[in-house]
Coordinates of C-alpha atoms and ligand atoms in Angstrom, one line a residue:
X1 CA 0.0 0.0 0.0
X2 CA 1.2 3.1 -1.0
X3 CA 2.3 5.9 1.7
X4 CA -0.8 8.7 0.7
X5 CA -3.7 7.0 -1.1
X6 CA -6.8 9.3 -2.3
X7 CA -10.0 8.4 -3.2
X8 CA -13.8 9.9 -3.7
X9 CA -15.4 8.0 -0.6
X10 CA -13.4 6.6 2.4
X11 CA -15.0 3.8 4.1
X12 CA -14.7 2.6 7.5
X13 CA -15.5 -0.7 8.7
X14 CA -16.3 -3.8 6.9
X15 CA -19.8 -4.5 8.1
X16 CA -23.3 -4.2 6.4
X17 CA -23.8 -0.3 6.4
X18 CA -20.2 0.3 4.5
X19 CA -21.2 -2.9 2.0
X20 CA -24.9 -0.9 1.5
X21 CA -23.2 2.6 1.2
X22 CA -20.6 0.9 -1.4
X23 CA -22.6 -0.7 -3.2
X24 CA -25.3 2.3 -3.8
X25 CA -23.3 4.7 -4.4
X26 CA -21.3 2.2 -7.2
X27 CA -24.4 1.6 -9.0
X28 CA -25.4 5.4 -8.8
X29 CA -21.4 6.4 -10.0
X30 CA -19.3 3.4 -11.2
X31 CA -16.8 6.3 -11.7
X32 CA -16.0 6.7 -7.6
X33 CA -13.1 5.8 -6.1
X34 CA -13.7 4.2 -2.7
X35 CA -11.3 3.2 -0.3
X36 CA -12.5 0.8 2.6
X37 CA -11.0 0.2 6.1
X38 CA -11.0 -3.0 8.3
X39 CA -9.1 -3.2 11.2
X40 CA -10.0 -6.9 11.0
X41 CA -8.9 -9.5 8.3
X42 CA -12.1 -10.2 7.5
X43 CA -15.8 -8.7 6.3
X44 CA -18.6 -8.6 9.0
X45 CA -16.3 -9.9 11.7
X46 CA -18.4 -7.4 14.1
X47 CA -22.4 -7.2 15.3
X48 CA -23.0 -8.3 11.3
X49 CA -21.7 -11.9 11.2
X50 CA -24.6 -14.8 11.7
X51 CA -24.1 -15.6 15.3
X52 CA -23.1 -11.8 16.5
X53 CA -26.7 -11.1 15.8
X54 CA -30.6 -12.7 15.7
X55 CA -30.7 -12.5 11.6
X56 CA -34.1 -11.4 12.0
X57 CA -35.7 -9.3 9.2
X58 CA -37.4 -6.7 11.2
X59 CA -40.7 -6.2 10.1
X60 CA -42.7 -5.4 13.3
X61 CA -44.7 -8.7 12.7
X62 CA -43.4 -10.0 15.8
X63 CA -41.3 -7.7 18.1
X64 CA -43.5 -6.5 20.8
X65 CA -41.3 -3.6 21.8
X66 CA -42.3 -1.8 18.5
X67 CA -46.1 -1.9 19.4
X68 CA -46.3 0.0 22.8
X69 CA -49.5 0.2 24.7
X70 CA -50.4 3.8 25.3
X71 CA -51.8 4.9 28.6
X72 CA -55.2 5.3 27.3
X73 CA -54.9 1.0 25.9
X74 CA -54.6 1.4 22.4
X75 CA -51.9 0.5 20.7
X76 CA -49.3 2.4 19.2
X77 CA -48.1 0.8 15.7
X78 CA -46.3 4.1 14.2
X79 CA -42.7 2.6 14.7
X80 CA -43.8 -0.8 13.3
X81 CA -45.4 1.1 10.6
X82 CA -41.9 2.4 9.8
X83 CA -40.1 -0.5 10.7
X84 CA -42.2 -3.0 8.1
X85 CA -41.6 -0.2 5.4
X86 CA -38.0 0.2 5.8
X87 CA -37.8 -3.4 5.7
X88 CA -39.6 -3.8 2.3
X89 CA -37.0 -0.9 1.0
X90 CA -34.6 -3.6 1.7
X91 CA -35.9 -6.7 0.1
X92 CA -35.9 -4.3 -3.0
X93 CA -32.8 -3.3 -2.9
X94 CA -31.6 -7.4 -2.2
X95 CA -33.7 -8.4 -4.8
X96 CA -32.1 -6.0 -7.4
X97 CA -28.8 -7.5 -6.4
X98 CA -30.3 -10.9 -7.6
X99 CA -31.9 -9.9 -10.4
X100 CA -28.7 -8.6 -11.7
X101 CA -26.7 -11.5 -11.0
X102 CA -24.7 -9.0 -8.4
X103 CA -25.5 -11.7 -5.9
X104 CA -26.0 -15.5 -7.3
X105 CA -28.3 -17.1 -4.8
X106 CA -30.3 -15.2 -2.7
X107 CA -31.3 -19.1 -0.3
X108 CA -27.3 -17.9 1.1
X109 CA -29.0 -14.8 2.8
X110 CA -32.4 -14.9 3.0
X111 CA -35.3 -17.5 3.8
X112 CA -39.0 -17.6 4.5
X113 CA -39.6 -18.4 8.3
X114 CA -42.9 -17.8 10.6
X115 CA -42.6 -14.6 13.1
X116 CA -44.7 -15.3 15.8
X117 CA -45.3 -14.1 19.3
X118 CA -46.2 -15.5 22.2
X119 CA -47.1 -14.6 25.8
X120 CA -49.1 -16.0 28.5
X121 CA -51.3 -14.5 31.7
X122 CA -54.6 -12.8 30.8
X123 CA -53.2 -9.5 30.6
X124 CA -50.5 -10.0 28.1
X125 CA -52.7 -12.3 25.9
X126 CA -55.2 -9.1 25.8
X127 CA -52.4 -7.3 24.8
X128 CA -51.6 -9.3 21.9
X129 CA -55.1 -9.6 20.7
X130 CA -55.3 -6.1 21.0
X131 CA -52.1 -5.2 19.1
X132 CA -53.1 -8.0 16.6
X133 CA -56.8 -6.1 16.4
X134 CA -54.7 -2.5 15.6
X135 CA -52.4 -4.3 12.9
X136 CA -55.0 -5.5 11.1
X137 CA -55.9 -2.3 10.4
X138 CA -52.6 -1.6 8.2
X139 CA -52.5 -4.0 4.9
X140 CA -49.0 -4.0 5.9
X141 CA -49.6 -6.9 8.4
X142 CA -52.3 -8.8 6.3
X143 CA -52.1 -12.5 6.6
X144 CA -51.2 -12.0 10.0
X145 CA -53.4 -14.9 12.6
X146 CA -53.8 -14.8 16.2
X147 CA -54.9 -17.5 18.5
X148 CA -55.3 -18.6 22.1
X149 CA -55.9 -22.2 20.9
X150 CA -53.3 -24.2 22.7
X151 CA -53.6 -27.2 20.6
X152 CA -53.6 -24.6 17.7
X153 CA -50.4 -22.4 19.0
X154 CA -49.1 -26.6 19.5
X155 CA -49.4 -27.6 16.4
X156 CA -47.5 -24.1 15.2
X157 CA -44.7 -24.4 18.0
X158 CA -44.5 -27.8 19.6
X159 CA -41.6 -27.0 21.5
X160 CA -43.0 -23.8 23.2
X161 CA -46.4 -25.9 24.3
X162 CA -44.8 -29.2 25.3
X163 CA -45.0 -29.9 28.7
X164 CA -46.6 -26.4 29.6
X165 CA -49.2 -25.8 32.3
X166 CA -52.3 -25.8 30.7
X167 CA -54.0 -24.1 33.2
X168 CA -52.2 -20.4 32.2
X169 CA -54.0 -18.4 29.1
X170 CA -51.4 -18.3 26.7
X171 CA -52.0 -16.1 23.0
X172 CA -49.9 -16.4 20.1
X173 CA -49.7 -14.8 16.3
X174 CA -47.9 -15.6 13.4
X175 CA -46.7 -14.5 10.4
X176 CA -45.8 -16.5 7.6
X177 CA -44.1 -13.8 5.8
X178 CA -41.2 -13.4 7.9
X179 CA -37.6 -13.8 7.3
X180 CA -34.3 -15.0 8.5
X181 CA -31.8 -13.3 7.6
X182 CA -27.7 -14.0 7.3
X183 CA -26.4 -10.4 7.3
X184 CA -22.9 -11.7 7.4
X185 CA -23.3 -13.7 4.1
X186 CA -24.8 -10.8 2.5
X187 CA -22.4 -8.5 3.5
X188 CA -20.0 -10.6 2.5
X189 CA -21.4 -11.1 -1.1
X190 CA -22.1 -6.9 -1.5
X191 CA -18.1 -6.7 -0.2
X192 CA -16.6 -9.5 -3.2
X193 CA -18.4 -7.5 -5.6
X194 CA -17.3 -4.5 -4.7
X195 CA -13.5 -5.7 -4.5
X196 CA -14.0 -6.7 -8.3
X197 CA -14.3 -3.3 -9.3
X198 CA -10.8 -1.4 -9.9
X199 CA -12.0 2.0 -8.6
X200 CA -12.6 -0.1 -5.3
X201 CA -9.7 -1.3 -2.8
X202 CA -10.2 -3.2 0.3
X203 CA -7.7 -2.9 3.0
X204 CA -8.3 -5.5 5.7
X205 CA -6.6 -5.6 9.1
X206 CA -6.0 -1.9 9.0
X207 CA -7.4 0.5 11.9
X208 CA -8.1 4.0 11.1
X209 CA -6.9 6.1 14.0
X210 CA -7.1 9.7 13.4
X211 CA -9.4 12.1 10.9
X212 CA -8.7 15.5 9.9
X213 CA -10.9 18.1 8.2
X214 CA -8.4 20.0 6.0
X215 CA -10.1 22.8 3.5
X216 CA -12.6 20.3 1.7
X217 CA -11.3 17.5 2.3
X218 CA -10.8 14.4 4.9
X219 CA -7.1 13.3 6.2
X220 CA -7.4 9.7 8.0
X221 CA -4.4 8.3 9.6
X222 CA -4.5 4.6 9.2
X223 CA -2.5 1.9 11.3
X224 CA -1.3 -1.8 10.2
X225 CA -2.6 -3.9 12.9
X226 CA 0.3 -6.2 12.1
X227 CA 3.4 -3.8 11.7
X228 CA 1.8 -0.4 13.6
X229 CA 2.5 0.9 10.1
X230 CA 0.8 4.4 9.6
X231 CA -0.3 5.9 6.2
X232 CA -2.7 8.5 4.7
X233 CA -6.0 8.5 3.1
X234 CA -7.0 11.7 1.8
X235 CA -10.8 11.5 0.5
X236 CA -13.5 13.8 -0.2
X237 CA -16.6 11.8 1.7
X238 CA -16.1 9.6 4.7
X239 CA -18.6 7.0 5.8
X240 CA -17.8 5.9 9.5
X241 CA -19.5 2.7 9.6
X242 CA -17.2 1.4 12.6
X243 CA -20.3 -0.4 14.1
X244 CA -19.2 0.0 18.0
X245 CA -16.1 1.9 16.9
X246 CA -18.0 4.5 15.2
X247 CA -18.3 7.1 17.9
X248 CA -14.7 7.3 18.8
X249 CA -13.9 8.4 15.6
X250 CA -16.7 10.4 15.4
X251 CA -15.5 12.4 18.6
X252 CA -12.3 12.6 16.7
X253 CA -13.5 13.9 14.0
X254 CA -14.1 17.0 16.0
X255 CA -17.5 18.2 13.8
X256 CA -20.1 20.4 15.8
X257 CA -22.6 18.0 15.6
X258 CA -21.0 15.0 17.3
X259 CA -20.8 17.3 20.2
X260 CA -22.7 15.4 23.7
X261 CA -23.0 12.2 21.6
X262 CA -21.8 9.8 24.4
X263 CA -22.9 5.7 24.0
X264 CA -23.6 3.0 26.6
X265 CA -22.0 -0.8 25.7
X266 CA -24.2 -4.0 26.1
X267 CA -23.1 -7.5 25.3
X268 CA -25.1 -10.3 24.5
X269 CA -24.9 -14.3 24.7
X270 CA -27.1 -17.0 23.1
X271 CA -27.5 -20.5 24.2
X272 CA -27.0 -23.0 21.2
X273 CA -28.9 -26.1 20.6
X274 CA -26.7 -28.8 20.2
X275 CA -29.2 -31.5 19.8
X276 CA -30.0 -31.8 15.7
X277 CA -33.1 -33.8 16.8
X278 CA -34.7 -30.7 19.0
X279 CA -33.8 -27.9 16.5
X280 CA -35.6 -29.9 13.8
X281 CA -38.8 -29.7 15.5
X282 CA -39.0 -25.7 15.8
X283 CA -39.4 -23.7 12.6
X284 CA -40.3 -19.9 13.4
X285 CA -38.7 -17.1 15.3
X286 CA -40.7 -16.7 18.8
X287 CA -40.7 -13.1 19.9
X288 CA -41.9 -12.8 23.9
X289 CA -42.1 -9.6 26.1
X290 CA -39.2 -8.2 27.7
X291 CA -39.5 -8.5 31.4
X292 CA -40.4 -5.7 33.4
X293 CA -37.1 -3.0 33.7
X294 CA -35.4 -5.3 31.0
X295 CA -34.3 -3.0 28.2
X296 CA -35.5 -3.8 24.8
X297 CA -32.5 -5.3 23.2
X298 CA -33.1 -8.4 25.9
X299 CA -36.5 -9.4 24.5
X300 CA -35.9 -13.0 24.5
X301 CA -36.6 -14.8 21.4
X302 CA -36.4 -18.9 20.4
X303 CA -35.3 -19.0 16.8
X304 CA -34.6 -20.8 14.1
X305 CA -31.5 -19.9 11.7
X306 CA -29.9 -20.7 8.6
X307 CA -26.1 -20.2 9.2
X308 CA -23.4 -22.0 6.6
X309 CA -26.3 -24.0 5.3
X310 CA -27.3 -25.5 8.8
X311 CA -30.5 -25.3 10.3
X312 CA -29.8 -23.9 13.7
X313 CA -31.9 -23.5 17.1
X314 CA -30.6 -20.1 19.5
X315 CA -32.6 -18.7 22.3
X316 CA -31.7 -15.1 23.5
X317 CA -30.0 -12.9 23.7
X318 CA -28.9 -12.9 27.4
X319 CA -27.8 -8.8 27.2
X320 CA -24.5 -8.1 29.7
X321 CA -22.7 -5.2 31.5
X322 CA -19.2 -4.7 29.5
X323 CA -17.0 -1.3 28.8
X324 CA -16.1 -2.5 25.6
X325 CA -17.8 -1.0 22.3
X326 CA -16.8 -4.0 20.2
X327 CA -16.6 -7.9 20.5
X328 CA -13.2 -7.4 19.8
X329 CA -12.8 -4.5 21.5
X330 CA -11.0 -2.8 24.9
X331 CA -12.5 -2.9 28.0
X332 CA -11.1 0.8 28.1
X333 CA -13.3 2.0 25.1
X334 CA -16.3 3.2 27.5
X335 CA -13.6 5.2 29.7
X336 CA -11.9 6.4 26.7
X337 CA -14.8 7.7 25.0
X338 CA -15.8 10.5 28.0
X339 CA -14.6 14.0 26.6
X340 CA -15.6 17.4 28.3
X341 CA -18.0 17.5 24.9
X342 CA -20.3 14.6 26.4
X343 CA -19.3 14.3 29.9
X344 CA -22.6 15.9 31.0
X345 CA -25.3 14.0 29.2
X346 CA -22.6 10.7 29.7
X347 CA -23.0 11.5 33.4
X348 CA -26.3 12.2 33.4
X349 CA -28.0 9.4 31.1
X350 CA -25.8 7.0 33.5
X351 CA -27.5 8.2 36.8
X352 CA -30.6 8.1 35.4
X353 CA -30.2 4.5 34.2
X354 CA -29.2 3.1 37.1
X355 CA -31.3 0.0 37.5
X356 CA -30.2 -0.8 33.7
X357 CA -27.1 -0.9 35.0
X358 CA -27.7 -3.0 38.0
X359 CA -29.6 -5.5 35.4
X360 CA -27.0 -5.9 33.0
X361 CA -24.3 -6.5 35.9
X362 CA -26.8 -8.7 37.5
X363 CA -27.3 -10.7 33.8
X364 CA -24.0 -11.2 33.3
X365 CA -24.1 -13.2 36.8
X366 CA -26.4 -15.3 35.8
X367 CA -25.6 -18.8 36.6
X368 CA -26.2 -21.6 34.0
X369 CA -29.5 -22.7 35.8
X370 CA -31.0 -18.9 35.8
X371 CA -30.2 -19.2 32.4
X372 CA -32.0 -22.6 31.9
X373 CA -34.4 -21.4 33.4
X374 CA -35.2 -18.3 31.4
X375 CA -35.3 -20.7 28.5
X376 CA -37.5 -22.9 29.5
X377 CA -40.5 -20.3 29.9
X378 CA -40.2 -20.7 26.2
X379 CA -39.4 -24.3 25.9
X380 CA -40.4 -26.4 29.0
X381 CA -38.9 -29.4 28.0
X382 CA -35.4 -27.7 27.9
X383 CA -32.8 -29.5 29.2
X384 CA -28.9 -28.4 30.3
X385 CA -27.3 -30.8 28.6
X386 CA -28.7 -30.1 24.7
X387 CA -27.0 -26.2 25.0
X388 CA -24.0 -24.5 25.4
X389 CA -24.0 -21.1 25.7
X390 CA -21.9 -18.7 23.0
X391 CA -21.0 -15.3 22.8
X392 CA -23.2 -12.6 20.4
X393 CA -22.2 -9.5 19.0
X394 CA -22.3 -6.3 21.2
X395 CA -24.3 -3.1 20.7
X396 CA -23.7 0.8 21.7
X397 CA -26.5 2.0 22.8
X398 CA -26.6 6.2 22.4
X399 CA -26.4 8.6 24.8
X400 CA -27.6 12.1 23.6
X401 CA -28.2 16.0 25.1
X402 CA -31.2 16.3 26.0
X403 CA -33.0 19.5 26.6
X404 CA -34.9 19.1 29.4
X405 CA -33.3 16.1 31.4
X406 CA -29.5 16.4 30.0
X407 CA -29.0 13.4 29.0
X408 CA -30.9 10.4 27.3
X409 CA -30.2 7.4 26.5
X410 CA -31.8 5.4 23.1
X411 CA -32.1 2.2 22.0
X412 CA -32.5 3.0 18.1
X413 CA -30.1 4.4 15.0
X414 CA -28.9 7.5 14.3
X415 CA -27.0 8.8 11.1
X416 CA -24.7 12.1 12.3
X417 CA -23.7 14.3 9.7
X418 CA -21.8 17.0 8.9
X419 CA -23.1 20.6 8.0
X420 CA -21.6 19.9 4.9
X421 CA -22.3 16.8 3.9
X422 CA -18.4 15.6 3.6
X423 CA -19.1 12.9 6.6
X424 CA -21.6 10.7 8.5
X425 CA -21.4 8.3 11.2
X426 CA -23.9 5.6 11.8
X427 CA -24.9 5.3 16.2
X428 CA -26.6 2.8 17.2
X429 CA -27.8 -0.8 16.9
X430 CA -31.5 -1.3 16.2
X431 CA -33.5 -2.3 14.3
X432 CA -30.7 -2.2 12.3
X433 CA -29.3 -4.2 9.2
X434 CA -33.0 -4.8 8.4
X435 CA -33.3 -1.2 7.7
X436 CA -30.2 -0.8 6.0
X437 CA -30.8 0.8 3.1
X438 CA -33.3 3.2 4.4
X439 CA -30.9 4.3 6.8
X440 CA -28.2 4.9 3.8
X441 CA -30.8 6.5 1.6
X442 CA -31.3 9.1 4.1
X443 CA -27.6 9.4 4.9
X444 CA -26.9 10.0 0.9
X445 CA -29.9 12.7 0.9
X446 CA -28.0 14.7 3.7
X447 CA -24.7 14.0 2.2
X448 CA -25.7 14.2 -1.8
X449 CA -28.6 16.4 -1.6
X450 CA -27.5 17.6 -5.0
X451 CA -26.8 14.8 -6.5
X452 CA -29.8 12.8 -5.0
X453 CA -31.9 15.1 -7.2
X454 CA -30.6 14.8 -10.2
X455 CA -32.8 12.9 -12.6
X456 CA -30.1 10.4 -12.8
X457 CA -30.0 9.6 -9.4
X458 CA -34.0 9.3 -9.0
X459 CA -33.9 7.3 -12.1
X460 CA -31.3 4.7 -11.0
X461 CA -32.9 4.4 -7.4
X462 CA -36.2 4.1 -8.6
X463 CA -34.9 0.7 -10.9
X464 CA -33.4 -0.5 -7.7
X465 CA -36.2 0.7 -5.0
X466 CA -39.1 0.8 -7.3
X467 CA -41.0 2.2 -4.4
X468 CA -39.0 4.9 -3.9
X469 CA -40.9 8.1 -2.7
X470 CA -44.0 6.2 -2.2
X471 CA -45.1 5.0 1.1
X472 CA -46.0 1.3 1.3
X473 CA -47.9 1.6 4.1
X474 CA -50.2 3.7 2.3
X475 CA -50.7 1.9 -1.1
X476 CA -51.7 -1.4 -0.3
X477 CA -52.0 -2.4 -4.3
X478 CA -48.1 -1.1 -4.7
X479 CA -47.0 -3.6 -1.7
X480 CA -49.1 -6.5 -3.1
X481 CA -47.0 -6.0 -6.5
X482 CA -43.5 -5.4 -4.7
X483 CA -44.0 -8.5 -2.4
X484 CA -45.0 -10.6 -4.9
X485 CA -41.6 -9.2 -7.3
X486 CA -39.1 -9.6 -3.7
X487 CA -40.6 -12.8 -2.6
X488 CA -40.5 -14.0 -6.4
X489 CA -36.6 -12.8 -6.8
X490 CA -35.7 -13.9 -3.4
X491 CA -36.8 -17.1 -2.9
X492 CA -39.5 -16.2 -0.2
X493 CA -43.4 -17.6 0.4
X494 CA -46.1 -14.8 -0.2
X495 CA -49.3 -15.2 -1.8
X496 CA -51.2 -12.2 -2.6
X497 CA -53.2 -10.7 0.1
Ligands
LIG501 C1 -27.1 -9.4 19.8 C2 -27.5 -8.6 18.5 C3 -28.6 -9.0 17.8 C4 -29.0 -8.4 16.7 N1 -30.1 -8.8 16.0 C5 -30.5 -8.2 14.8 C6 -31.5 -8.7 14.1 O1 -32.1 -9.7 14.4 N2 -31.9 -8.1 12.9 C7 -31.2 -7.0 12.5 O2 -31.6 -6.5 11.4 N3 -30.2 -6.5 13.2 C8 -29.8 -7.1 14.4 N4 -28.8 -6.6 15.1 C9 -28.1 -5.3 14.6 C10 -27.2 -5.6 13.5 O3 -26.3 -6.7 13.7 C11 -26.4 -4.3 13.3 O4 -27.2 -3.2 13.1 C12 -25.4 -4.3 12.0 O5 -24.8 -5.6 11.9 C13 -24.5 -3.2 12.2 O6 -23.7 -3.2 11.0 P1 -22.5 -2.2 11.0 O7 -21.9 -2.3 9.6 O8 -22.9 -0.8 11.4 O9 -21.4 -2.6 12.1 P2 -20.5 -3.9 12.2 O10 -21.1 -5.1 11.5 O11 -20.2 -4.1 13.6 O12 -19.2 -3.5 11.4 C14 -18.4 -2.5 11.8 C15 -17.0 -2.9 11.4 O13 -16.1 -1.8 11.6 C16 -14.9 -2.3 12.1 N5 -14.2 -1.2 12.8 C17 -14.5 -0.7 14.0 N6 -13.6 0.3 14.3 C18 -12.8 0.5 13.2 C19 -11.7 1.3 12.9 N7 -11.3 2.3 13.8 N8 -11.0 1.2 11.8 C20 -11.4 0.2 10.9 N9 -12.4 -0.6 11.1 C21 -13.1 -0.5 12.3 C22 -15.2 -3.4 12.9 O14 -14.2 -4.3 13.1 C23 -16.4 -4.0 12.2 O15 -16.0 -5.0 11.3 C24 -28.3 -7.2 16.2 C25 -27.1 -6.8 16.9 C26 -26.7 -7.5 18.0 C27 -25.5 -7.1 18.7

């Protein structure tokens, strides 16, 4: 590698969010130069490889978190609104990968599995009916069925109803139209195409350490993980899609408006079927309630998975107290990301988070029964001896100012931008690769504006997003067609609603 290398866009990190940006902004400008950054020797080593994260393809059919009761009862679906939307952007933009032979077989990333929740006592079962009631209501969720049948929710998900007291209500919906999804496969697919083009160079195993604005450009120091070897990137756009390492750099970078951005680590652990008999017999991804004071990223779910072509069987994730921001990370990245800048709403989101806190330190106690145990509200029949637990990826939650309290801490994405559009950072975990390409679309609007409305531009993201500017959950005739196309082009189960 040369001493000073220069390119259009500078990428940083290997996970899905660079492979989306990349690819994008190829098929918008094959002309670009892009130069991409991994400080490991790999793509999606991080939160995007197969067992770092659940693979589900968030759609709101069955993530209870996104449908919060309001104080008055109803429900509130606005966020799984957006969420199901953003998630059909997606499949679009995946499908037009396939179509074009940029990816060969879309069965590596994506399959059709059953969403399905499930709770039990009266007053979470008359949540669920209720929430299923208030989804109906969107075409969105169409084809969605409830039930409190237990022989019915059996015959669904033996597993769950084996060996359960029959004397609780218990409620359950399901979705046939949901997805599993191996983000690491795909990211890794988006990643070899990309490396095929000669405007594009990958550079694995080297950390970017330091970024400069000079006049209009970007300097980024770079280090060899191998030698401590520094060179220079000089580049007109950076993406900082550092997953967990993104706000460091984005501190670095020194822009007003990273200023009070602070984040808060959590780690996560599955347990692992071992038993090819057992994970046979499930076939759905099993979404229950978060306990009380439990924050949403510990919503247990029982799931099936595809990962290297084996059917697999996880139950989590068991979220953790840790100070590091990555999986291979430092424990001194939480310590070394306090500056005077967020010190405040750091301080502040941290005090008033306490019993988080106290609940992640407590989770990562657990003992190996507690943990049994927790599974087996979900699978009675569980025994020690057919799992072994195994470590997920970890997420950094964001701390923000706040007005009124100071500091707050959130549990969804954020893209932060530059004035002038020559950098973004992506904060944040969830719902995440799911929404991928939403997120970037937005990102490229604050960072292209000009370019994102030039005819060209519409035209080319309108043949890969043919919804684009159109809101699906609005035109139910226009998501009928665009299901049918994505399901058709990617494998999945969908007949017209
Ligand atoms: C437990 C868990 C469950 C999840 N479940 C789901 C789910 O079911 N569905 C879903 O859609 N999403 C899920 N997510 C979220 C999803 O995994 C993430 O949103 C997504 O993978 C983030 O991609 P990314 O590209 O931003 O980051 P990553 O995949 O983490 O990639 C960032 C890359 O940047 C590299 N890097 C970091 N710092 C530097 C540096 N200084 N220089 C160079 N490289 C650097 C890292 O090594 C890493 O490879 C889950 C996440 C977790 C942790």
């Amino acid at each position: 590698m040369e001493n000073i290398l220069r390119a259009d866009v500078a990428l940083i990190g290997a996970g899905i969010m660079s492979a989306t940006l990349g690819m994008l902004l190829k098929q918008l400008d094959p002309s670009l130069s892009i130069q991409i950054f991994e400080r490991l020797n790999n793509a999606a080593a991080e939160s995007s490889d197969a067992w770092n994260n659940a693979g589900t393809g968030h759609s709101a059919f069955c993530e209870l978190n996104y449908t919060p009761e309001r104080p008055d009862g109803s429900i509130d679906t606005t966020k799984a609104v957006k969420i199901a939307e953003s998630f059909e952007v997606s499949k679009q933009f995946w499908a037009y990968l396939v179509a074009n032979k940029i990816i060969r077989h879309p069965g590596d990333f994506i399959r059709s599995i059953p969403h399905m929740s499930f709770v039990w006592g009266n007053k979470n079962v008359e949540y669920l009916r209720k929430r299923y009631d208030t989804l109906q209501q969107c075409h969105l969720f169409k084809g969605m069925e409830f039930s409190t049948d237990t022989q019915q929710i059996a015959a669904w998900i033996p597993l769950v109803m084996q060996q359960r007291n029959n004397e609780e209500p218990v409620g359950a919906t399901k979705m046939d139209l949901g997805t599993d999804v191996n983000i690491g496969s795909l990211t890794r697919c988006m990643f070899d195409c990309l490396s095929q083009d000669p405007h594009v160079h990958m550079h694995y195993g080297y950390q970017v350490s330091d970024l400069r604005k000079h006049n209009n450009y970007w300097r980024m120091e770079v280090k060899d993980e191998h030698t401590d070897d520094k060179k220079y990137v000089v580049a007109r756009f950076v993406f900082i899609g550092a997953g967990g390492g993104s706000l460091p750099l984005l501190l670095k970078s020194d822009i007003p408006e990273a200023q009070g951005y602070g984040g808060f680590p959590v780690s996560g652990q599955w347990l692992r079927c071992n038993d090819p008999a057992i994970v046979q017999q499930h076939h759905a991804k099993v979404y229950g309630l978060a306990k009380v004071g439990s924050p949403p990223m510990s919503v247990p779910h029982l799931d099936t998975r595809w990962i290297k072509g084996s059917q697999e069987l996880l139950f989590g994730p068991y979220a953790g107290f840790t100070t590091k921001f990555l999986r291979h990370g430092s424990s001194f990245d939480l310590f070394k990301s306090v500056k005077f800048s967020n010190l405040k709403p750091m301080m502040i989101a941290g005090l008033h988070n306490i019993p988080l806190t106290k609940y992640l330190i407590e989770q990562v106690r657990q003992s190996p029964e507690e943990r049994l145990d927790a599974l087996k509200e979900y699978y009675p029949g569980a025994k020690m001896e057919d799992w072994e637990l195994v470590v997920a990826g970890y997420r950094v939650q964001v701390i923000k100012k706040d007005e009124e309290e100071g500091g707050v801490l959130e549990f969804g994405t954020e893209v932060v931008s530059a004035k002038d559009g020559s950098i973004a950072a992506l904060l944040g975990a969830s719902p995440g690769a799911s929404t991928a390409v939403s997120i970037i679309l937005d990102l490229l609007k604050r960072c292209f504006p000009e370019r994102m409305q030039q005819n060209t531009w519409q035209q080319k993201i309108k043949k890969m997003i043919p919804s684009y500017g159109k809101s699906l959950g609005e035109e139910s005739v226009l998501l009928n067609e665009i299901r049918d196309y994505t399901s058709r082009i990617l494998g999945l189960d969908y007949s017209l609603a």
